[in-house]
Amino acid sequence: MTAADAAGLRLALRGLEIFAGITEEQLDWLVSVSEPRVLADGEVLFRDGEEATGFHVLLSGGLVVTKVVDGREEVLTRHSTEEDSAAAEDHDGKPSAAHRFTGELPLLTEGSYVATAAASGPSTTVVAYARPVFFEMLTRCHGVAAVLLPVLAWRIKSSEVQARKRATVEALGTLAAGLAHELNNPAAAVARAAQELAPALERLTRTAQAWGASATGAERTVLDRLAEELDKLPPPEVTDALAQADAEEEIADWAEGAGAERPGLLGSGVSDLGVELPWLLERLEEVGEGALAAGLDHLAALLEIRSLAAELRAAGPRISQLVSATRDYANLDRAPEQSFPVTDGLENTLVVLRAKLAGIGIVREYEPGLPELTGYPSELNQVWTNLVDNAAEAMEGAGVLTLRARSEGVCMVVEVADTGRGIPEESLPRIFEPFYTTKDVGKGTGLGLHLSYRIVTQRHRGSITARSRPGETRMVVRLPFAGTAESCATPAASAGTPNSTDQ
C-alpha cells in the first residue's frame, strides 16, 4: 500500500461511525492491518456455509445479503454507503452503523457465514480484517465494541423476526398443502357422487316403473324385504379381495343370464356387502322369471343410489373434521391466551402433516385425564409442527413416530420421539442456538429449533431438551399446567445419561 493509499484509507476509516472513537495511534494500527478489496458488480464477498475468515468494512458502494431457504433465494438486507439507500433501509430500526460492516456474528460464534454477501453496484470497496486481527481490534480499540454490540443485537433480533415471519408463512403453506392433500379424497368422492347421482336417479325411476309394471304384489314384497335386509347388513369384518371378485363375477354372470341390463352393477353392489350368489338366490325364489330381470335392474339401481349416498355421508364429516382441525391448528377466531388440552394440538399437527408422515407409524401414549395448559396454542402448534417435521425428515419416510403426554408434578411433559438417524453428538449441545443447523446449506435457516425454544421457555415458562442416539431421538417439552404459578425448569440430567442437552 502506497503512502497516498494509506492516507486515503486513513481518512475513509476515520469517517466511519464504528471507528469514530478511536485514537490516532489506534487508527495508525488499523490502517497497517487493513486489507482493501475492490469488488465488481455481483462479485461474492463470502458465501453462506463457508468458514468465517474475516470482518468486512464497507467503504463505498453497496452489498446485498441473501440466503437460500428451501430452494428460494431471499434478500435479507442491503448495506449501502448512499444516504438515500441507507435511509430507505432504516425504517425498520436498522442502525446507520449496520450499513458499514458485516461478518462479525460468525466470528464471535466461531461458526460459518450464515448468508451470502455480494457487491451491488459497479464500484464497491471493502476492507477485510482477518479473524485474529478482528479480536485484537476489539481489545485494542474499545470504541469499536461500543458501536458493534448494539448492531449485533439488532441483527440477531431482526433475524429472529424474519425467521418468525418465515415460520408463520411456512406453517400456513404446510397447512394449505396438508389440507389440500387431505381434502382431495373426500372432495373427489363428493364430486364423483354428485356427477353420477343424476343419471343414477334416472335409472332408479325407470327401473322402478318397469318393476312395478311387471311384478305382482307378492313379488314386490319379496324385493322390498330383500332391499331392507341388504340395507341392514353390517360391513364384512374381513374382506378377501379375491373371494369378493369371484362372488361379483358369479352374481353378474347369473344376472346377465336372467336378462338384467346392468349385471355388473348388481354384482359389484351385492358383493361389496359380503353377499354371495346362493344367499341372493334363496331370497329371490318367489320372484317369477317374467319379473326377475326388471327386479334385478331395480335392485341394482337402488344399491347404486345407496352407495352414492354412503359416499356423500362419509365424505361430508371427513371434510368437516379437516376444516375443524385446520381452524384449531391455526387458532382462528379465538382469544390469544387461553386454556386448552395439549393433545388437541398434537392431533391437529398430525392431520396437517399427514402427507409428510406417509409410511411412518404413529404411536400415541397420552396419559388419560391430563389437566389443561394456559398459553398460546397456535404458537405451540408451531413447536409441534417443527418437532414432528424434523422427526419425519430424520426417518426419511420409514420408522415410528411416538407422541407422549404425561403429568410430572405441576408440569405437562410432551415427548416427540423418532427412530431416525439421530443428531450427531457434537451437534446436540448447540441445536437450540440461533443460526445453527445440521442441514445442508439452503435446507434450513438454523432458527426453527431456536424459535421453538423461545416459544416454550419465554412465552410459556417451560423448557425443551433433546436426547439422541442413532435410532432414537427424543425432544422433551415441559409446560406448566393451567393456573400454575411455577415455571417448568428442566430437571437436572441424570448421572450417566448420554446425549442429553439442557438449555
Short mmCIF file of C-alpha atoms in Angstrom, two decimals:
data_model
loop_
_atom_site.label_atom_id
_atom_site.label_comp_id
_atom_site.label_asym_id
_atom_site.label_seq_id
_atom_site.Cartn_x
_atom_site.Cartn_y
_atom_site.Cartn_z
CA MET A 1 0.00 0.00 0.00
CA THR A 2 1.47 3.37 -1.05
CA ALA A 3 1.64 6.32 1.31
CA ALA A 4 -1.12 8.03 -0.68
CA ASP A 5 -3.34 4.94 -0.47
CA ALA A 6 -2.68 4.68 3.26
CA ALA A 7 -3.58 8.34 3.77
CA GLY A 8 -6.81 7.91 1.78
CA LEU A 9 -7.72 4.79 3.71
CA ARG A 10 -6.96 6.54 7.00
CA LEU A 11 -9.33 9.35 6.07
CA ALA A 12 -12.08 6.92 4.97
CA LEU A 13 -11.86 4.85 8.17
CA ARG A 14 -11.90 7.94 10.36
CA GLY A 15 -15.22 8.94 8.76
CA LEU A 16 -16.94 5.72 9.80
CA GLU A 17 -19.09 5.60 12.93
CA ILE A 18 -17.53 2.38 14.13
CA PHE A 19 -14.05 3.94 14.22
CA ALA A 20 -15.06 7.46 15.26
CA GLY A 21 -13.98 6.98 18.87
CA ILE A 22 -10.52 5.50 18.38
CA THR A 23 -7.25 7.35 18.95
CA GLU A 24 -4.78 8.38 16.25
CA GLU A 25 -2.40 5.64 17.36
CA GLN A 26 -5.16 3.04 17.11
CA LEU A 27 -6.10 4.36 13.69
CA ASP A 28 -2.49 4.02 12.50
CA TRP A 29 -2.51 0.40 13.63
CA LEU A 30 -5.86 -0.18 11.95
CA VAL A 31 -4.57 1.12 8.60
CA SER A 32 -1.50 -1.11 8.86
CA VAL A 33 -3.61 -4.30 9.23
CA SER A 34 -6.29 -3.40 6.67
CA GLU A 35 -6.76 -5.44 3.50
CA PRO A 36 -8.66 -3.30 0.95
CA ARG A 37 -10.54 -5.10 -1.81
CA VAL A 38 -12.47 -3.76 -4.82
CA LEU A 39 -15.46 -5.87 -5.93
CA ALA A 40 -17.11 -5.92 -9.33
CA ASP A 41 -20.91 -5.74 -9.50
CA GLY A 42 -22.31 -9.09 -8.34
CA GLU A 43 -18.96 -10.39 -7.11
CA VAL A 44 -19.35 -12.50 -3.96
CA LEU A 45 -17.61 -11.34 -0.79
CA PHE A 46 -18.46 -14.50 1.17
CA ARG A 47 -20.92 -17.39 0.83
CA ASP A 48 -23.44 -18.99 3.14
CA GLY A 49 -21.92 -22.01 4.86
CA GLU A 50 -18.29 -21.05 4.27
CA GLU A 51 -15.96 -20.86 7.28
CA ALA A 52 -15.94 -17.29 8.60
CA THR A 53 -12.47 -15.85 7.98
CA GLY A 54 -12.85 -12.09 8.34
CA PHE A 55 -14.66 -8.95 9.40
CA HIS A 56 -15.56 -6.67 6.49
CA VAL A 57 -15.99 -2.89 6.47
CA LEU A 58 -17.78 -1.22 3.56
CA LEU A 59 -16.08 1.94 2.30
CA SER A 60 -18.04 2.60 -0.90
CA GLY A 61 -20.80 1.08 -2.99
CA GLY A 62 -23.16 -1.50 -1.61
CA LEU A 63 -23.64 -5.11 -0.54
CA VAL A 64 -26.72 -7.29 -0.85
CA VAL A 65 -27.06 -10.06 1.73
CA THR A 66 -29.08 -13.13 0.64
CA LYS A 67 -29.87 -16.62 1.85
CA VAL A 68 -31.24 -19.64 0.02
CA VAL A 69 -34.12 -21.10 2.02
CA ASP A 70 -35.81 -24.25 0.68
CA GLY A 71 -34.54 -23.59 -2.81
CA ARG A 72 -35.54 -19.90 -2.89
CA GLU A 73 -33.05 -17.05 -2.64
CA GLU A 74 -34.27 -14.42 -0.19
CA VAL A 75 -32.81 -10.96 0.28
CA LEU A 76 -32.18 -10.46 3.99
CA THR A 77 -30.84 -6.91 3.88
CA ARG A 78 -28.81 -4.41 1.85
CA HIS A 79 -25.84 -2.35 3.01
CA SER A 80 -25.14 0.90 1.24
CA THR A 81 -22.93 3.95 1.55
CA GLU A 82 -25.50 6.03 -0.33
CA GLU A 83 -27.52 8.15 2.09
CA ASP A 84 -30.83 7.73 0.22
CA SER A 85 -30.50 3.94 0.08
CA ALA A 86 -29.42 3.75 3.71
CA ALA A 87 -32.35 5.89 4.81
CA ALA A 88 -34.75 3.58 2.96
CA GLU A 89 -33.44 0.62 5.00
CA ASP A 90 -33.58 2.46 8.33
CA HIS A 91 -37.39 2.42 8.53
CA ASP A 92 -37.27 -0.97 10.31
CA GLY A 93 -34.95 0.36 13.02
CA LYS A 94 -31.71 -0.65 11.31
CA PRO A 95 -28.84 1.33 12.90
CA SER A 96 -26.96 3.51 10.47
CA ALA A 97 -23.67 1.88 11.51
CA ALA A 98 -25.04 -1.50 10.42
CA HIS A 99 -24.67 -0.46 6.77
CA ARG A 100 -20.92 -0.21 7.03
CA PHE A 101 -19.73 -3.59 8.36
CA THR A 102 -20.61 -7.27 8.23
CA GLY A 103 -19.30 -10.72 9.19
CA GLU A 104 -18.90 -10.14 12.92
CA LEU A 105 -21.55 -12.65 14.07
CA PRO A 106 -19.96 -15.88 12.75
CA LEU A 107 -16.55 -14.73 14.01
CA LEU A 108 -17.92 -14.22 17.51
CA THR A 109 -19.74 -17.58 17.48
CA GLU A 110 -16.83 -19.42 15.82
CA GLY A 111 -19.16 -20.61 13.11
CA SER A 112 -19.68 -20.25 9.39
CA TYR A 113 -21.19 -17.40 7.45
CA VAL A 114 -24.98 -17.56 7.77
CA ALA A 115 -25.72 -15.77 4.48
CA THR A 116 -24.12 -14.72 1.20
CA ALA A 117 -22.89 -11.17 0.61
CA ALA A 118 -22.24 -9.84 -2.90
CA ALA A 119 -21.36 -6.44 -4.33
CA SER A 120 -24.24 -4.29 -5.51
CA GLY A 121 -23.16 -1.62 -7.96
CA PRO A 122 -20.18 -1.03 -10.21
CA SER A 123 -17.77 0.30 -7.56
CA THR A 124 -17.77 -1.45 -4.20
CA THR A 125 -14.75 -1.24 -1.91
CA VAL A 126 -14.45 -3.21 1.31
CA VAL A 127 -11.67 -3.57 3.86
CA ALA A 128 -11.15 -7.03 5.32
CA TYR A 129 -9.74 -7.84 8.75
CA ALA A 130 -8.74 -11.44 9.40
CA ARG A 131 -10.13 -13.28 12.44
CA PRO A 132 -7.09 -12.71 14.72
CA VAL A 133 -6.98 -9.04 13.73
CA PHE A 134 -10.72 -8.65 14.46
CA PHE A 135 -10.33 -9.94 18.02
CA GLU A 136 -7.25 -7.79 18.56
CA MET A 137 -9.29 -4.84 17.26
CA LEU A 138 -11.90 -5.44 19.95
CA THR A 139 -9.32 -5.45 22.72
CA ARG A 140 -7.12 -2.66 21.35
CA CYS A 141 -9.89 -0.29 20.15
CA HIS A 142 -12.50 -0.12 22.89
CA GLY A 143 -14.74 2.28 20.99
CA VAL A 144 -15.33 -0.35 18.28
CA ALA A 145 -17.21 -2.66 20.63
CA ALA A 146 -19.46 0.19 21.78
CA VAL A 147 -20.76 0.56 18.20
CA LEU A 148 -20.57 -3.09 17.17
CA LEU A 149 -22.54 -4.65 20.03
CA PRO A 150 -25.81 -2.69 19.53
CA VAL A 151 -25.67 -3.51 15.81
CA LEU A 152 -25.07 -7.16 16.63
CA ALA A 153 -28.07 -7.20 18.99
CA TRP A 154 -30.26 -5.60 16.31
CA ARG A 155 -29.15 -8.14 13.70
CA ILE A 156 -29.97 -11.10 15.93
CA LYS A 157 -33.37 -9.63 16.79
CA SER A 158 -34.07 -8.78 13.14
CA SER A 159 -33.12 -12.31 12.08
CA GLU A 160 -35.49 -13.78 14.67
CA VAL A 161 -38.33 -11.53 13.49
CA GLN A 162 -37.71 -12.53 9.87
CA ALA A 163 -37.50 -16.19 10.87
CA ARG A 164 -40.75 -15.93 12.84
CA LYS A 165 -42.49 -14.40 9.84
CA ARG A 166 -41.00 -17.05 7.60
CA ALA A 167 -42.08 -19.76 10.04
CA THR A 168 -45.62 -18.39 10.00
CA VAL A 169 -45.68 -18.37 6.21
CA GLU A 170 -44.18 -21.87 6.10
CA ALA A 171 -46.72 -23.09 8.66
CA LEU A 172 -49.55 -21.66 6.56
CA GLY A 173 -48.01 -23.24 3.47
CA THR A 174 -47.73 -26.58 5.23
CA LEU A 175 -51.28 -26.16 6.46
CA ALA A 176 -52.55 -25.38 2.95
CA ALA A 177 -50.62 -28.26 1.38
CA GLY A 178 -51.74 -30.72 4.03
CA LEU A 179 -55.33 -29.57 3.84
CA ALA A 180 -55.36 -29.75 0.03
CA HIS A 181 -53.90 -33.25 0.14
CA GLU A 182 -56.33 -34.48 2.76
CA LEU A 183 -59.36 -32.83 1.16
CA ASN A 184 -58.56 -34.37 -2.20
CA ASN A 185 -60.08 -37.77 -1.46
CA PRO A 186 -63.37 -36.68 0.17
CA ALA A 187 -63.76 -33.78 -2.27
CA ALA A 188 -63.20 -36.13 -5.21
CA ALA A 189 -65.74 -38.53 -3.73
CA VAL A 190 -68.31 -35.73 -3.41
CA ALA A 191 -67.66 -34.54 -6.96
CA ARG A 192 -67.91 -38.05 -8.40
CA ALA A 193 -71.04 -38.90 -6.42
CA ALA A 194 -72.68 -35.62 -7.44
CA GLN A 195 -71.83 -36.25 -11.08
CA GLU A 196 -73.21 -39.80 -11.00
CA LEU A 197 -76.26 -39.04 -8.88
CA ALA A 198 -78.46 -37.55 -11.61
CA PRO A 199 -78.15 -40.47 -14.10
CA ALA A 200 -78.46 -42.92 -11.21
CA LEU A 201 -81.75 -41.31 -10.16
CA GLU A 202 -83.00 -41.54 -13.74
CA ARG A 203 -82.14 -45.26 -13.78
CA LEU A 204 -83.87 -45.76 -10.44
CA THR A 205 -87.02 -44.07 -11.73
CA ARG A 206 -87.02 -46.06 -14.98
CA THR A 207 -86.37 -49.42 -13.30
CA ALA A 208 -88.99 -48.71 -10.63
CA GLN A 209 -91.59 -48.17 -13.33
CA ALA A 210 -90.59 -51.35 -15.19
CA TRP A 211 -90.54 -53.36 -11.97
CA GLY A 212 -93.92 -52.03 -10.87
CA ALA A 213 -95.46 -52.89 -14.23
CA SER A 214 -94.13 -56.45 -14.33
CA ALA A 215 -94.22 -57.62 -10.71
CA THR A 216 -97.10 -58.87 -8.63
CA GLY A 217 -97.80 -57.53 -5.15
CA ALA A 218 -96.18 -60.60 -3.58
CA GLU A 219 -93.07 -60.20 -5.74
CA ARG A 220 -92.77 -56.53 -4.85
CA THR A 221 -92.95 -57.53 -1.19
CA VAL A 222 -90.09 -60.00 -1.72
CA LEU A 223 -87.87 -57.35 -3.29
CA ASP A 224 -88.72 -54.76 -0.64
CA ARG A 225 -87.81 -57.27 2.06
CA LEU A 226 -84.53 -58.09 0.30
CA ALA A 227 -83.64 -54.41 -0.12
CA GLU A 228 -84.31 -53.78 3.57
CA GLU A 229 -82.20 -56.76 4.59
CA LEU A 230 -79.31 -55.62 2.39
CA ASP A 231 -79.53 -52.15 3.92
CA LYS A 232 -79.18 -53.56 7.44
CA LEU A 233 -76.24 -55.87 6.69
CA PRO A 234 -73.16 -54.88 8.73
CA PRO A 235 -69.92 -54.29 6.81
CA PRO A 236 -67.94 -57.51 6.40
CA GLU A 237 -65.40 -57.89 9.20
CA VAL A 238 -62.80 -59.36 6.90
CA THR A 239 -62.61 -58.58 3.21
CA ASP A 240 -60.98 -61.13 0.93
CA ALA A 241 -60.43 -59.24 -2.31
CA LEU A 242 -60.08 -62.43 -4.38
CA ALA A 243 -63.20 -64.06 -2.92
CA GLN A 244 -65.16 -60.82 -3.39
CA ALA A 245 -64.10 -60.63 -7.03
CA ASP A 246 -65.20 -64.22 -7.59
CA ALA A 247 -68.59 -63.52 -5.95
CA GLU A 248 -69.08 -60.38 -8.03
CA GLU A 249 -68.34 -62.24 -11.25
CA GLU A 250 -70.64 -65.13 -10.34
CA ILE A 251 -73.57 -62.82 -9.49
CA ALA A 252 -73.02 -60.77 -12.64
CA ASP A 253 -72.97 -63.87 -14.84
CA TRP A 254 -76.19 -65.15 -13.29
CA ALA A 255 -77.89 -61.72 -13.61
CA GLU A 256 -76.84 -61.48 -17.27
CA GLY A 257 -78.33 -64.93 -17.89
CA ALA A 258 -81.58 -63.75 -16.27
CA GLY A 259 -81.78 -60.83 -18.73
CA ALA A 260 -80.62 -57.95 -16.50
CA GLU A 261 -79.47 -54.82 -18.38
CA ARG A 262 -76.66 -53.97 -15.95
CA PRO A 263 -75.45 -57.22 -14.39
CA GLY A 264 -72.03 -55.81 -13.47
CA LEU A 265 -73.61 -53.07 -11.37
CA LEU A 266 -75.67 -55.62 -9.46
CA GLY A 267 -72.65 -57.91 -8.96
CA SER A 268 -70.46 -55.15 -7.51
CA GLY A 269 -73.27 -53.70 -5.38
CA VAL A 270 -74.19 -57.02 -3.76
CA SER A 271 -70.65 -58.43 -3.38
CA ASP A 272 -69.48 -55.22 -1.64
CA LEU A 273 -71.89 -56.13 1.15
CA GLY A 274 -70.26 -59.54 1.57
CA VAL A 275 -73.13 -61.41 -0.12
CA GLU A 276 -72.66 -64.43 -2.38
CA LEU A 277 -74.94 -65.86 -5.08
CA PRO A 278 -76.56 -68.70 -3.04
CA TRP A 279 -77.70 -66.18 -0.39
CA LEU A 280 -79.23 -63.98 -3.10
CA LEU A 281 -80.93 -66.88 -4.92
CA GLU A 282 -82.54 -68.05 -1.69
CA ARG A 283 -84.24 -64.69 -1.17
CA LEU A 284 -85.42 -64.34 -4.77
CA GLU A 285 -87.02 -67.76 -5.09
CA GLU A 286 -90.55 -66.30 -5.06
CA VAL A 287 -89.89 -63.88 -7.97
CA GLY A 288 -91.02 -65.35 -11.27
CA GLU A 289 -88.94 -65.40 -14.42
CA GLY A 290 -91.14 -62.78 -16.12
CA ALA A 291 -90.38 -60.16 -13.50
CA LEU A 292 -86.87 -61.28 -12.43
CA ALA A 293 -84.90 -59.18 -14.95
CA ALA A 294 -86.81 -55.99 -14.05
CA GLY A 295 -86.42 -56.78 -10.35
CA LEU A 296 -82.65 -57.25 -10.68
CA ASP A 297 -82.29 -53.97 -12.62
CA HIS A 298 -84.30 -52.11 -9.98
CA LEU A 299 -82.26 -53.69 -7.15
CA ALA A 300 -79.01 -52.71 -8.91
CA ALA A 301 -80.21 -49.10 -9.32
CA LEU A 302 -81.30 -48.97 -5.69
CA LEU A 303 -77.93 -50.27 -4.47
CA GLU A 304 -76.15 -47.74 -6.67
CA ILE A 305 -78.09 -44.85 -5.14
CA ARG A 306 -77.42 -46.16 -1.64
CA SER A 307 -73.69 -46.46 -2.41
CA LEU A 308 -73.51 -42.88 -3.69
CA ALA A 309 -75.39 -41.64 -0.63
CA ALA A 310 -73.00 -43.55 1.64
CA GLU A 311 -70.03 -41.91 -0.07
CA LEU A 312 -71.55 -38.48 0.48
CA ARG A 313 -72.31 -39.30 4.13
CA ALA A 314 -68.71 -40.39 4.70
CA ALA A 315 -67.11 -37.51 2.80
CA GLY A 316 -69.11 -34.74 4.49
CA PRO A 317 -67.98 -35.44 8.09
CA ARG A 318 -64.42 -36.02 6.86
CA ILE A 319 -64.34 -32.55 5.29
CA SER A 320 -65.85 -31.06 8.44
CA GLN A 321 -63.22 -32.83 10.54
CA LEU A 322 -60.40 -31.46 8.38
CA VAL A 323 -61.79 -27.92 8.47
CA SER A 324 -62.19 -28.15 12.25
CA ALA A 325 -58.64 -29.44 12.67
CA THR A 326 -57.35 -26.64 10.44
CA ARG A 327 -59.24 -23.99 12.42
CA ASP A 328 -57.96 -25.37 15.70
CA TYR A 329 -54.41 -25.64 14.36
CA ALA A 330 -54.37 -22.04 13.17
CA ASN A 331 -56.23 -20.92 16.31
CA LEU A 332 -58.51 -18.66 14.30
CA ASP A 333 -61.36 -16.66 15.92
CA ARG A 334 -60.03 -17.27 19.44
CA ALA A 335 -58.52 -15.18 22.23
CA PRO A 336 -54.70 -15.01 22.14
CA GLU A 337 -54.23 -16.67 25.54
CA GLN A 338 -56.48 -19.46 26.74
CA SER A 339 -56.74 -22.82 28.49
CA PHE A 340 -56.58 -25.80 26.15
CA PRO A 341 -55.78 -29.54 26.02
CA VAL A 342 -52.32 -30.04 24.54
CA THR A 343 -53.29 -33.33 22.88
CA ASP A 344 -55.66 -31.45 20.55
CA GLY A 345 -52.71 -29.53 19.14
CA LEU A 346 -50.67 -32.72 18.70
CA GLU A 347 -53.53 -34.42 16.86
CA ASN A 348 -54.19 -31.41 14.64
CA THR A 349 -50.49 -31.31 13.77
CA LEU A 350 -50.65 -34.95 12.68
CA VAL A 351 -53.62 -34.12 10.44
CA VAL A 352 -51.80 -31.19 8.85
CA LEU A 353 -48.57 -33.17 8.31
CA ARG A 354 -50.22 -36.44 7.27
CA ALA A 355 -48.76 -36.26 3.76
CA LYS A 356 -45.21 -35.99 5.16
CA LEU A 357 -45.86 -38.88 7.56
CA ALA A 358 -46.85 -41.36 4.84
CA GLY A 359 -45.10 -44.67 5.54
CA ILE A 360 -44.31 -43.72 9.15
CA GLY A 361 -46.02 -45.48 12.04
CA ILE A 362 -47.68 -43.28 14.66
CA VAL A 363 -47.75 -44.29 18.34
CA ARG A 364 -49.73 -42.22 20.86
CA GLU A 365 -49.08 -42.53 24.59
CA TYR A 366 -51.34 -39.93 26.20
CA GLU A 367 -51.95 -40.13 29.94
CA PRO A 368 -55.73 -40.05 30.49
CA GLY A 369 -57.29 -37.10 32.30
CA LEU A 370 -54.47 -34.63 31.73
CA PRO A 371 -55.18 -31.08 33.00
CA GLU A 372 -55.25 -28.22 30.52
CA LEU A 373 -52.49 -25.75 29.76
CA THR A 374 -52.74 -21.96 29.68
CA GLY A 375 -50.95 -20.20 26.88
CA TYR A 376 -50.92 -19.69 23.12
CA PRO A 377 -51.98 -22.87 21.31
CA SER A 378 -51.17 -21.55 17.82
CA GLU A 379 -47.58 -20.85 18.90
CA LEU A 380 -47.23 -24.28 20.48
CA ASN A 381 -48.64 -25.78 17.28
CA GLN A 382 -45.63 -24.25 15.51
CA VAL A 383 -43.42 -26.05 18.03
CA TRP A 384 -45.17 -29.39 17.47
CA THR A 385 -45.02 -28.88 13.69
CA ASN A 386 -41.30 -28.15 13.83
CA LEU A 387 -40.53 -31.16 16.02
CA VAL A 388 -42.73 -33.60 14.06
CA ASP A 389 -41.46 -32.29 10.72
CA ASN A 390 -37.83 -32.70 11.85
CA ALA A 391 -38.61 -36.21 13.06
CA ALA A 392 -40.23 -37.14 9.74
CA GLU A 393 -37.23 -35.81 7.84
CA ALA A 394 -34.84 -37.78 10.06
CA MET A 395 -36.76 -41.02 9.39
CA GLU A 396 -36.87 -40.45 5.60
CA GLY A 397 -40.31 -41.98 5.12
CA ALA A 398 -39.88 -45.12 7.25
CA GLY A 399 -39.90 -45.54 11.02
CA VAL A 400 -42.02 -44.90 14.09
CA LEU A 401 -43.06 -41.51 15.46
CA THR A 402 -44.11 -41.61 19.12
CA LEU A 403 -46.03 -38.81 20.81
CA ARG A 404 -46.20 -38.89 24.59
CA ALA A 405 -48.01 -36.60 27.04
CA ARG A 406 -47.97 -37.10 30.81
CA SER A 407 -48.09 -35.14 34.05
CA GLU A 408 -45.00 -34.59 36.16
CA GLY A 409 -45.77 -32.59 39.28
CA VAL A 410 -47.11 -29.20 38.20
CA CYS A 411 -45.86 -29.74 34.64
CA MET A 412 -47.09 -31.33 31.45
CA VAL A 413 -44.35 -33.33 29.72
CA VAL A 414 -44.66 -33.78 25.97
CA GLU A 415 -42.23 -36.02 24.09
CA VAL A 416 -41.76 -36.29 20.33
CA ALA A 417 -39.64 -39.36 19.63
CA ASP A 418 -38.47 -40.85 16.35
CA THR A 419 -36.42 -43.80 15.14
CA GLY A 420 -34.40 -41.78 12.64
CA ARG A 421 -30.70 -41.24 12.09
CA GLY A 422 -30.22 -39.19 15.26
CA ILE A 423 -28.42 -35.93 15.98
CA PRO A 424 -24.62 -36.04 15.96
CA GLU A 425 -23.23 -35.98 19.50
CA GLU A 426 -21.08 -32.94 18.80
CA SER A 427 -24.13 -31.02 17.46
CA LEU A 428 -26.53 -31.89 20.26
CA PRO A 429 -25.50 -29.13 22.73
CA ARG A 430 -25.91 -26.46 20.02
CA ILE A 431 -29.21 -27.32 18.32
CA PHE A 432 -31.14 -24.52 20.08
CA GLU A 433 -28.58 -21.86 19.18
CA PRO A 434 -29.66 -19.27 16.61
CA PHE A 435 -28.42 -19.94 13.07
CA TYR A 436 -27.05 -23.37 13.97
CA THR A 437 -28.25 -26.15 11.69
CA THR A 438 -27.14 -29.65 10.76
CA LYS A 439 -28.99 -29.44 7.44
CA ASP A 440 -27.31 -28.75 4.12
CA VAL A 441 -26.94 -25.14 3.00
CA GLY A 442 -30.28 -23.93 1.62
CA LYS A 443 -32.30 -26.55 3.51
CA GLY A 444 -32.94 -24.52 6.66
CA THR A 445 -32.36 -21.25 8.46
CA GLY A 446 -30.95 -22.62 11.69
CA LEU A 447 -33.71 -20.80 13.57
CA GLY A 448 -36.52 -23.39 13.74
CA LEU A 449 -35.45 -25.01 17.00
CA HIS A 450 -34.27 -21.66 18.38
CA LEU A 451 -37.74 -20.19 17.84
CA SER A 452 -39.31 -23.30 19.38
CA TYR A 453 -37.00 -22.82 22.36
CA ARG A 454 -38.08 -19.18 22.70
CA ILE A 455 -41.79 -20.05 22.44
CA VAL A 456 -41.53 -22.76 25.09
CA THR A 457 -39.20 -21.02 27.54
CA GLN A 458 -40.14 -17.35 27.25
CA ARG A 459 -43.79 -17.45 26.22
CA HIS A 460 -44.84 -20.48 28.28
CA ARG A 461 -42.32 -20.64 31.18
CA GLY A 462 -41.34 -24.14 30.13
CA SER A 463 -38.25 -25.97 28.95
CA ILE A 464 -37.22 -28.02 25.93
CA THR A 465 -34.40 -30.56 25.81
CA ALA A 466 -33.11 -33.15 23.38
CA ARG A 467 -31.66 -36.61 23.80
CA SER A 468 -30.42 -38.53 20.82
CA ARG A 469 -28.56 -41.54 19.56
CA PRO A 470 -28.82 -43.34 16.21
CA GLY A 471 -32.27 -44.89 16.02
CA GLU A 472 -33.76 -42.89 18.89
CA THR A 473 -34.19 -39.14 19.26
CA ARG A 474 -36.44 -37.61 21.92
CA MET A 475 -37.43 -33.96 22.12
CA VAL A 476 -38.85 -33.31 25.59
CA VAL A 477 -41.01 -30.24 26.29
CA ARG A 478 -42.14 -29.33 29.82
CA LEU A 479 -45.00 -26.85 30.24
CA PRO A 480 -46.80 -25.63 33.38
CA PHE A 481 -50.44 -26.61 33.82
CA ALA A 482 -53.22 -24.00 33.76
CA GLY A 483 -53.32 -21.95 36.96
CA THR A 484 -49.78 -22.90 37.96
CA ALA A 485 -47.58 -20.00 39.01
CA GLU A 486 -44.40 -22.08 38.91
CA SER A 487 -42.31 -22.49 35.79
CA CYS A 488 -41.23 -25.87 34.44
CA ALA A 489 -37.47 -25.57 34.53
CA THR A 490 -35.54 -28.52 33.21
CA PRO A 491 -34.67 -31.02 35.93
CA ALA A 492 -31.01 -31.84 36.30
CA ALA A 493 -29.87 -34.52 33.88
CA SER A 494 -29.48 -37.92 35.48
CA ALA A 495 -25.94 -39.00 36.11
CA GLY A 496 -24.64 -41.15 33.33
CA THR A 497 -27.41 -40.15 30.91
CA PRO A 498 -25.77 -39.95 27.47
CA ASN A 499 -26.53 -37.47 24.74
CA SER A 500 -28.65 -35.04 26.74
CA THR A 501 -28.81 -31.32 26.36
CA ASP A 502 -30.36 -28.96 28.87
CA GLN A 503 -30.69 -25.40 27.67
#
